[in-house]
Coordinates of N, CA and C in Angstrom, one line a residue:
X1 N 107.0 114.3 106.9 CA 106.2 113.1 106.9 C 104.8 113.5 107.4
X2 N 104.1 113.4 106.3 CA 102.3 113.6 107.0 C 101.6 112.4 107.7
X3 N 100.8 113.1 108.6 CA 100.2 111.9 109.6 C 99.5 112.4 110.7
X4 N 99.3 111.8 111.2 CA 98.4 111.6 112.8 C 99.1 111.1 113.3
X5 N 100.0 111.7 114.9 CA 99.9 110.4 115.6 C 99.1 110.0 116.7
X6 N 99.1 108.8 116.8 CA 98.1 107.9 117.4 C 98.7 107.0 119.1
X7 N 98.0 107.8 119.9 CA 98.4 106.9 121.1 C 97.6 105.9 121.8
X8 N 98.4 104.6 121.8 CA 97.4 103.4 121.9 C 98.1 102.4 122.5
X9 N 97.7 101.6 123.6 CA 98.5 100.8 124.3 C 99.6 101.1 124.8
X10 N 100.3 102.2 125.2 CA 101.1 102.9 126.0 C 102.0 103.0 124.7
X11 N 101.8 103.0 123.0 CA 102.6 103.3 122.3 C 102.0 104.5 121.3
X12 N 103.0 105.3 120.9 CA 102.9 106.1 119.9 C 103.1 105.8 118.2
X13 N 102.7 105.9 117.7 CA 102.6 105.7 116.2 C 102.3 106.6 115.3
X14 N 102.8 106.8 114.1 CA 102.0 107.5 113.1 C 101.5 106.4 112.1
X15 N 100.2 107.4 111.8 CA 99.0 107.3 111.1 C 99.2 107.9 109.9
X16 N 99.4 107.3 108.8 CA 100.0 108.4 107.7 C 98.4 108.4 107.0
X17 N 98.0 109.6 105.9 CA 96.9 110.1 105.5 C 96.9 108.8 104.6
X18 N 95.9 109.1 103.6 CA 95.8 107.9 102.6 C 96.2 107.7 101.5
X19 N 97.1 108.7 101.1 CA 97.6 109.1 99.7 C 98.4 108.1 99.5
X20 N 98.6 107.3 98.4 CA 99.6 106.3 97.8 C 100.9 106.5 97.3
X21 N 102.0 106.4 97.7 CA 103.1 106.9 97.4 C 103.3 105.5 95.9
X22 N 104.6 106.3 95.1 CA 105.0 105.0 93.9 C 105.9 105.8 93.8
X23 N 107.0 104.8 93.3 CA 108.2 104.9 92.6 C 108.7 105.0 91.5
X24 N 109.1 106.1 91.2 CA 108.9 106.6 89.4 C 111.2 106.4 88.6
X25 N 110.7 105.8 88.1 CA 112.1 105.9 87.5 C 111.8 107.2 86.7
X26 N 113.1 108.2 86.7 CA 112.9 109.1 86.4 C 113.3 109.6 84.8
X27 N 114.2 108.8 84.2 CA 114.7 109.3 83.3 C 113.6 108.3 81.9
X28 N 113.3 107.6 82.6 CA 111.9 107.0 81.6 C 110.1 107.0 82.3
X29 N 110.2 107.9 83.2 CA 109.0 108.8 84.1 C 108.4 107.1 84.3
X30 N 108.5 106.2 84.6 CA 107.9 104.9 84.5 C 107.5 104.7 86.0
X31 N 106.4 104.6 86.1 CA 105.8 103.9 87.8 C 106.6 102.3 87.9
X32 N 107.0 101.9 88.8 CA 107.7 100.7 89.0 C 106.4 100.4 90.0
X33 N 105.4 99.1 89.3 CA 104.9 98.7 89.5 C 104.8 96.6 89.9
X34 N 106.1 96.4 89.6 CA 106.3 95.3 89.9 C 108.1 95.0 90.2
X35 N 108.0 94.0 90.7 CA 110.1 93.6 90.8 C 110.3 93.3 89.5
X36 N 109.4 92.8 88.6 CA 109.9 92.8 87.2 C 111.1 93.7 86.6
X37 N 109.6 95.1 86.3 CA 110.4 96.0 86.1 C 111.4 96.6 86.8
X38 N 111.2 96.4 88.0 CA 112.5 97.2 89.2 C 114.0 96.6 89.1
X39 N 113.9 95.3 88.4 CA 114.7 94.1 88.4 C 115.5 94.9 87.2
X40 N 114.4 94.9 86.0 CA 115.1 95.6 84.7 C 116.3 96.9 85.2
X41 N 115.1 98.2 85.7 CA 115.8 99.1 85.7 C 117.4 99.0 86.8
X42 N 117.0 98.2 87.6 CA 118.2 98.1 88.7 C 119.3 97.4 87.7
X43 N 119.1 96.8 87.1 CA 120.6 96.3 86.7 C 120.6 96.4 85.5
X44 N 120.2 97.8 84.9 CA 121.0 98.6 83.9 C 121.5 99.7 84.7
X45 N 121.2 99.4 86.0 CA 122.0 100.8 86.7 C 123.5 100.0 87.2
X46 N 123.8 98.9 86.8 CA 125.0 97.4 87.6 C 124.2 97.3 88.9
X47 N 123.0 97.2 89.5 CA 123.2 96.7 90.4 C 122.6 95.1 90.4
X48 N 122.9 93.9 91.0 CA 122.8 92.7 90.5 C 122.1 91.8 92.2
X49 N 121.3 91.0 91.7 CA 120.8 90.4 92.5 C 122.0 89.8 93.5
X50 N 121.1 89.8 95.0 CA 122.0 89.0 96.2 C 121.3 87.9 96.5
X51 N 121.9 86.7 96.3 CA 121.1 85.7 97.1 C 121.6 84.9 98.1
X52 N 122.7 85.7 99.1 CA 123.3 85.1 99.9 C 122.6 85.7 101.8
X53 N 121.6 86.0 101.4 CA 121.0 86.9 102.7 C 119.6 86.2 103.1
X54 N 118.7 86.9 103.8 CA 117.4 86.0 103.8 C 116.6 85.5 103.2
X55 N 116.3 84.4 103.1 CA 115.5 84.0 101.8 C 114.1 84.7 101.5
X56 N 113.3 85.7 102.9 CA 112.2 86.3 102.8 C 112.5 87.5 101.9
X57 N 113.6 88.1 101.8 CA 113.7 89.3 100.6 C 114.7 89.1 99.8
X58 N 113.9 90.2 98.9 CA 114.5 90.3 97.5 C 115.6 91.3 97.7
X59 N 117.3 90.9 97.3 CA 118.0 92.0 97.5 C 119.0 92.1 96.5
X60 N 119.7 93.3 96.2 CA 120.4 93.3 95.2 C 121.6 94.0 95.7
X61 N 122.5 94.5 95.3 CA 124.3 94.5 95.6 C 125.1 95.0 94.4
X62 N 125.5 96.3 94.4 CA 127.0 96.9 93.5 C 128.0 96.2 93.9
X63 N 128.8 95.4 93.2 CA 130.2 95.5 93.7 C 131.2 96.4 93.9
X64 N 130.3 97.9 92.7 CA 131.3 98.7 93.1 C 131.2 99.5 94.7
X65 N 130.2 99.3 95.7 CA 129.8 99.7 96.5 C 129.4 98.5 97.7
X66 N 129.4 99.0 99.3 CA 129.0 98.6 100.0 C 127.8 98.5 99.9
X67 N 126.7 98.9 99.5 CA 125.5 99.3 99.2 C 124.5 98.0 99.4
X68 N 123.4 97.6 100.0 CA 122.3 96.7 99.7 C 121.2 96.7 99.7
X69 N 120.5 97.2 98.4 CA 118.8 97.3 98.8 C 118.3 95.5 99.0
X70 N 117.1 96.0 100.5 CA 116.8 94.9 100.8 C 115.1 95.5 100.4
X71 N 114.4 94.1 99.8 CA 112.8 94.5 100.3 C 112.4 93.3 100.2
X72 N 110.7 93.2 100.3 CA 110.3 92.0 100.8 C 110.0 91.2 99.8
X73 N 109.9 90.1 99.7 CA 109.8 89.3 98.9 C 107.9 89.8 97.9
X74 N 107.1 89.8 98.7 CA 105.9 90.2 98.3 C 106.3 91.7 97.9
X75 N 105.8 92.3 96.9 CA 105.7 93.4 96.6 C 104.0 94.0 97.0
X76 N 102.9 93.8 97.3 CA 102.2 94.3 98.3 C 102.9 94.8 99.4
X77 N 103.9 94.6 100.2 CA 104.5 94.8 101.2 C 105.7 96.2 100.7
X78 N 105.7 96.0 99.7 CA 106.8 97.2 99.4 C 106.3 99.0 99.6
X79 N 107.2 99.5 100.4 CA 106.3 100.7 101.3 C 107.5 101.6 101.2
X80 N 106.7 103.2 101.4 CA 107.9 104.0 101.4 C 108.9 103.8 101.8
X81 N 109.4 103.2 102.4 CA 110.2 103.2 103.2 C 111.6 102.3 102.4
X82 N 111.2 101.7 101.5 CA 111.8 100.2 100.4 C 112.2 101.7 99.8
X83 N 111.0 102.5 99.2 CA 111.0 103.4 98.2 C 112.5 104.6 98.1
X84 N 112.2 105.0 99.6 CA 113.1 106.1 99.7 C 114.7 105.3 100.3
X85 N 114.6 103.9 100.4 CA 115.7 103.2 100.4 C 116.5 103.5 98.8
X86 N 116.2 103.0 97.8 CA 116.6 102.9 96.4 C 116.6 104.4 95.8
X87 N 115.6 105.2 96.2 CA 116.3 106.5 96.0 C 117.5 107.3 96.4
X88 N 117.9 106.9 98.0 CA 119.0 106.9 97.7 C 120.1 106.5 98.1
X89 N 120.3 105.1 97.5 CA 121.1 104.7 96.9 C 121.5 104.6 95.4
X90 N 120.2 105.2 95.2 CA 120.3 105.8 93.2 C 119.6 107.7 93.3
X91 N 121.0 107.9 93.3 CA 120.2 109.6 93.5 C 120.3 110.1 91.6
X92 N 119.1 111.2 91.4 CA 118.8 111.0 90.3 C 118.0 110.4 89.6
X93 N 117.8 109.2 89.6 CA 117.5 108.4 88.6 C 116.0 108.1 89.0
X94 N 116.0 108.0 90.7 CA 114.0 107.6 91.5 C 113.7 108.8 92.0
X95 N 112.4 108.8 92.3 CA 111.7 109.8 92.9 C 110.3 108.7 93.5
X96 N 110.0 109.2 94.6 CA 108.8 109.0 95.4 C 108.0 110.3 94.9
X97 N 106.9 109.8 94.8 CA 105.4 110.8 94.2 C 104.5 110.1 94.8
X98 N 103.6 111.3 95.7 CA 102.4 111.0 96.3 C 101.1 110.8 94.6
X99 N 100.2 109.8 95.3 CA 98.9 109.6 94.2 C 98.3 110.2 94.4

C-alpha cells in the first residue's frame, strides 16, 4: 500500500498518493464504472442482490456461499477497499488497476 503516513491529533493515518484505483472485470477487460454494470457482471457470476441488511448499502449474496459483498449505496464512495472486497470473493474474474 503506497502513502504517507500522517500524524495528527494524537492519530496516525495513511495518506495514499493520488493515483485512481478502478475495477476491471477481467475476462471482458471492462472498467466497472457504475452498480449498473457491477450489478450485470455480479449476477452472471450467481451472485444475487441482498435486501435484508442495511438499507445504506448495496449488497449481494451466493447461496452457494457464506459470502457478502457489502458497499455503499453512493458509488462516489466506492473505494479500494469495496474493490479488493469483490476481488476476492471473485478470484480471477476482477483486478484492481492503478490510473
Amino acid at each position: 500500500m503506497a502513502g504517507v503516513w500522517v500524524f495528527n491529533n494524537g492519530v496516525y493515518r495513511l495518506e495514499s498518493n493520488s493515483r485512481t484505483r478502478v475495477l476491471v472485470h477481467l475476462p471482458s477487460d471492462e472498467v466497472v464504472s457504475s452498480y449498473s454494470s457491477l450489478d450485470r457482471i455480479l449476477r452472471g457470476l450467481g451472485w444475487e442482490r441482498y435486501y435484508g441488511g442495511d438499507p445504506d448499502l448495496y449488497q449481494f449474496h451466493k447461496h452457494s456461499s457464506i459470502d457478502l459483498i457489502s458497499l455503499p449505496k453512493d458509488f462516489s464512495k466506492f473505494s479500494s477497499v469495496h474493490m479488493y472486497d469483490i476481488v476476492v470473493k471473485n478470484p480471477n474474474v476482477f483486478h484492481v488497476r492503478d490510473m
